[in-house]
Amino acid sequence: ETGVTQSPTHLIKTRGQQVTLRCSSQSGHNTVSWYQQALGQGPQFIFQYYREEENGRGNFPPRFSGLQFPNYSSELNVNALELDDSALYLCASSRRVEGNTIYFGEGSWLTVV
Amino acid sequence: GENVEQHPSTLSVQEGDSAVIKCTYSDSASNYFPWYKQELGKRPQLIIDIRSNVGEKKDQRIAVTLNKTAKHFSLHITETQPEDSAVYFCAASRATGNQFYFGTGTSLTVIP
């Protein structure tokens, strides 16, 4: 196990609703990244947080937002959910000093209906 | 930005045979290339990685090779076993970057 924990593991939301996904990083890891993995696809980078600030963003609209807390845990918030947001959302943590080896959590399965 | 292509998309091998998965990348500044194994309904797990200062790395039955000039890298699994059946993803990143670019995955089936 990686020590990266995510919650909830599964959830179903209605189009237009908002969702918050949570991640606790591995002990000693100060950087958290979020990825979206649609069915049959590779993970797509959403954004990364380091020292509680966004440190890079992929090609995702502003309705995808996040937070990192002093204990390095993180949240991913998605507003105005669309059907295409249905995916596995993966949190990955890493230690800055080790370069960029990332370790994924088990993910949160989001279904938008 | 970086573009990572992965081939083949599906691969079936007999138990005991070797499997090879190939990836190409476009950004010459990429210098870190991990491989992940993802079983159905599970998270991607790092199985091996290589940095651009080496050309090959081995870990038991798994090896990865890197050709920086040609911008491609490959995963080699020898003596395949049924438990090797999974989807494998390659990825590329810069050491100073914050984003990993993943391939589209290879579904490997090892036939007993």
Coordinates of C-alpha atoms in Angstrom, one line a residue:
Chain A
E1 CA 0.0 0.0 0.0
T2 CA 1.1 3.6 -0.7
G3 CA -0.3 5.3 2.4
V4 CA -2.3 7.6 0.2
T5 CA -5.9 7.5 1.2
Q6 CA -8.9 8.9 -0.6
S7 CA -12.6 9.3 0.3
P8 CA -15.2 8.6 -0.7
T9 CA -14.5 5.5 -2.7
H10 CA -17.7 5.7 -4.8
L11 CA -20.3 8.3 -5.2
I12 CA -23.2 9.2 -7.5
K13 CA -24.1 12.8 -8.3
T14 CA -26.7 14.5 -10.4
R15 CA -25.7 16.8 -13.3
G16 CA -25.3 20.3 -12.0
Q17 CA -24.4 19.3 -8.5
Q18 CA -21.1 19.9 -6.7
V19 CA -18.7 17.3 -5.3
T20 CA -15.8 17.3 -2.9
L21 CA -13.2 14.6 -2.9
R22 CA -10.6 14.2 -0.2
C23 CA -7.1 12.9 -0.1
S24 CA -4.5 12.2 2.7
S25 CA -1.0 12.1 1.4
Q26 CA 1.6 9.5 2.4
S27 CA 3.6 10.4 5.5
G28 CA 6.5 12.7 4.6
H29 CA 5.0 13.7 1.2
N30 CA 4.4 17.4 0.8
T31 CA 3.1 17.5 -2.8
V32 CA -0.3 16.3 -4.0
S33 CA -1.5 15.9 -7.5
W34 CA -5.0 15.1 -8.8
Y35 CA -5.7 13.1 -12.0
Q36 CA -8.9 12.2 -13.8
Q37 CA -9.0 8.7 -15.4
A38 CA -12.0 8.1 -17.7
L39 CA -12.9 4.6 -18.5
G40 CA -10.4 3.0 -20.9
Q41 CA -8.0 6.0 -20.8
G42 CA -4.8 7.0 -19.1
P43 CA -4.8 9.4 -16.2
Q44 CA -5.1 13.1 -17.1
F45 CA -3.4 15.7 -14.9
I46 CA -5.8 18.1 -13.3
F47 CA -3.5 20.1 -11.0
Q48 CA -0.8 19.9 -8.3
Y49 CA -0.5 21.5 -4.9
Y50 CA 2.7 22.3 -3.0
R51 CA 2.9 24.4 0.1
E52 CA -0.9 24.9 0.0
E53 CA -0.7 26.6 -3.4
E54 CA -1.6 25.4 -6.9
N55 CA 1.6 24.5 -8.6
G56 CA 0.5 23.7 -12.1
R57 CA -2.7 22.9 -13.9
G58 CA -3.7 20.7 -16.8
N59 CA -6.4 21.4 -19.4
F60 CA -9.4 21.5 -17.0
P61 CA -11.9 24.3 -16.6
P62 CA -12.1 26.5 -13.5
R63 CA -15.0 24.6 -12.1
F64 CA -12.3 22.1 -11.1
S65 CA -10.7 23.6 -8.0
G66 CA -8.6 22.4 -5.1
L67 CA -7.1 23.0 -1.7
Q68 CA -4.2 21.8 0.2
F69 CA -4.1 22.0 4.0
P70 CA -1.1 22.5 6.4
N71 CA -1.0 18.7 7.0
Y72 CA -0.6 18.2 3.2
S73 CA -4.0 16.6 2.8
S74 CA -6.0 17.9 -0.1
E75 CA -9.5 18.4 -1.6
L76 CA -10.7 18.4 -5.2
N77 CA -13.9 20.3 -5.8
V78 CA -15.9 20.1 -9.0
N79 CA -18.8 22.4 -9.5
A80 CA -21.7 22.2 -12.0
L81 CA -21.1 18.5 -12.7
E82 CA -21.4 17.3 -16.2
L83 CA -22.0 13.7 -17.4
D84 CA -18.4 13.7 -18.9
D85 CA -17.1 14.2 -15.4
S86 CA -17.9 10.6 -14.6
A87 CA -14.5 9.0 -14.0
L88 CA -12.0 7.7 -11.5
Y89 CA -10.3 10.6 -9.6
L90 CA -6.9 9.7 -8.5
C91 CA -4.8 11.5 -5.9
A92 CA -1.1 11.1 -6.0
S93 CA 1.5 12.3 -3.5
S94 CA 5.2 12.8 -3.7
R95 CA 8.2 14.3 -1.8
R96 CA 9.6 17.3 -3.5
V97 CA 13.2 16.3 -2.5
E98 CA 12.8 13.0 -4.3
G99 CA 12.1 14.6 -7.6
N100 CA 8.7 13.5 -9.0
T101 CA 8.0 9.9 -8.3
I102 CA 4.3 9.8 -7.5
Y103 CA 2.2 7.2 -5.7
F104 CA -1.5 6.9 -6.3
G105 CA -4.3 6.4 -3.9
E106 CA -7.1 4.0 -4.6
G107 CA -9.2 6.7 -6.2
S108 CA -12.7 7.9 -6.0
W109 CA -15.2 6.7 -8.5
L110 CA -17.6 9.4 -9.5
T111 CA -20.7 8.7 -11.5
V112 CA -22.7 11.7 -12.8
V113 CA -26.3 10.9 -13.8
Chain B
G1 CA 3.1 20.1 -24.4
E2 CA 4.2 16.5 -24.1
N3 CA 2.5 13.8 -26.2
V4 CA 3.0 10.1 -25.2
E5 CA 1.9 7.4 -27.5
Q6 CA 1.7 3.8 -26.4
H7 CA 1.5 0.5 -28.5
P8 CA 0.0 -1.9 -28.7
S9 CA -3.4 -1.2 -27.1
T10 CA -4.0 -4.9 -26.4
L11 CA -1.5 -7.8 -26.1
S12 CA -2.1 -11.5 -25.5
V13 CA 0.8 -13.8 -24.8
Q14 CA 1.1 -17.4 -23.6
E15 CA 2.3 -18.0 -20.1
G16 CA 6.1 -18.1 -20.1
D17 CA 6.5 -15.9 -23.1
S18 CA 7.8 -12.4 -23.1
A19 CA 5.7 -9.2 -23.6
V20 CA 7.0 -5.9 -24.9
I21 CA 5.1 -2.6 -24.7
K22 CA 6.5 0.5 -26.5
C23 CA 6.0 4.2 -25.9
T24 CA 7.2 7.3 -27.7
Y25 CA 7.2 10.9 -26.4
S26 CA 7.6 14.3 -28.0
D27 CA 9.2 16.6 -25.4
S28 CA 13.0 16.3 -25.5
A29 CA 13.0 17.9 -22.0
S30 CA 11.3 14.8 -20.5
N31 CA 13.7 12.8 -18.4
Y32 CA 11.7 10.6 -16.1
F33 CA 9.7 7.6 -17.4
P34 CA 7.7 5.5 -15.0
W35 CA 5.5 2.5 -15.8
Y36 CA 2.4 1.7 -13.9
K37 CA 0.3 -1.5 -13.7
Q38 CA -3.4 -1.2 -13.1
E39 CA -5.6 -4.1 -12.3
L40 CA -9.3 -3.9 -12.8
G41 CA -10.9 -1.4 -10.4
K42 CA -7.6 -0.7 -8.7
R43 CA -5.2 2.2 -8.6
P44 CA -2.2 2.4 -10.9
Q45 CA 0.9 0.9 -9.2
L46 CA 4.4 2.0 -10.0
I47 CA 6.3 -1.1 -11.2
I48 CA 9.5 0.3 -12.6
D49 CA 10.9 3.7 -13.7
I50 CA 13.9 5.0 -15.5
R51 CA 15.6 8.3 -15.7
S52 CA 17.4 9.7 -18.7
N53 CA 20.9 9.2 -17.4
V54 CA 20.5 5.4 -17.9
G55 CA 19.6 3.3 -20.9
E56 CA 18.2 0.2 -19.2
K57 CA 17.0 -0.9 -15.8
K58 CA 16.0 -4.3 -14.6
D59 CA 14.0 -5.6 -11.7
Q60 CA 13.6 -9.4 -11.7
R61 CA 11.3 -10.2 -14.7
I62 CA 10.7 -6.6 -15.6
A63 CA 13.0 -4.3 -17.6
V64 CA 12.7 -0.9 -19.1
T65 CA 14.9 0.5 -21.9
L66 CA 15.2 4.1 -23.0
N67 CA 16.4 5.6 -26.2
K68 CA 16.6 9.4 -25.7
T69 CA 17.7 10.1 -29.2
A70 CA 14.7 8.4 -30.7
K71 CA 12.5 9.5 -27.9
H72 CA 11.1 6.0 -27.1
F73 CA 11.1 3.7 -24.2
S74 CA 9.9 0.1 -23.7
L75 CA 8.7 -2.2 -21.0
H76 CA 9.8 -5.8 -21.2
I77 CA 8.3 -8.6 -19.1
T78 CA 9.9 -12.0 -19.3
E79 CA 8.5 -15.4 -18.2
T80 CA 5.0 -13.9 -18.1
Q81 CA 2.6 -15.3 -15.5
P82 CA -1.3 -15.0 -15.3
E83 CA -1.0 -12.5 -12.5
D84 CA 0.8 -10.1 -14.9
S85 CA -2.5 -9.7 -16.7
A86 CA -3.5 -6.0 -16.2
V87 CA -3.4 -2.6 -18.0
Y88 CA 0.0 -1.1 -18.2
F89 CA 0.6 2.6 -18.6
C90 CA 3.8 4.5 -19.5
A91 CA 4.3 8.1 -18.5
A92 CA 6.8 10.9 -19.1
S93 CA 7.7 13.9 -17.0
R94 CA 10.4 16.5 -16.6
A95 CA 12.4 16.3 -13.4
T96 CA 11.6 20.0 -12.7
G97 CA 8.0 19.6 -13.9
N98 CA 4.8 18.9 -12.0
Q99 CA 2.8 17.0 -14.6
F100 CA 2.9 13.4 -15.8
Y101 CA 1.7 12.6 -19.3
F102 CA 0.3 9.1 -19.6
G103 CA 0.0 6.8 -22.6
T104 CA -3.4 5.3 -23.4
G105 CA -2.6 2.0 -21.9
T106 CA -1.9 -1.6 -23.0
S107 CA -4.2 -4.3 -21.8
L108 CA -2.0 -7.4 -21.3
T109 CA -3.6 -10.9 -21.1
V110 CA -1.4 -13.8 -20.2
I111 CA -3.0 -17.0 -21.3
P112 CA -2.3 -20.0 -19.0

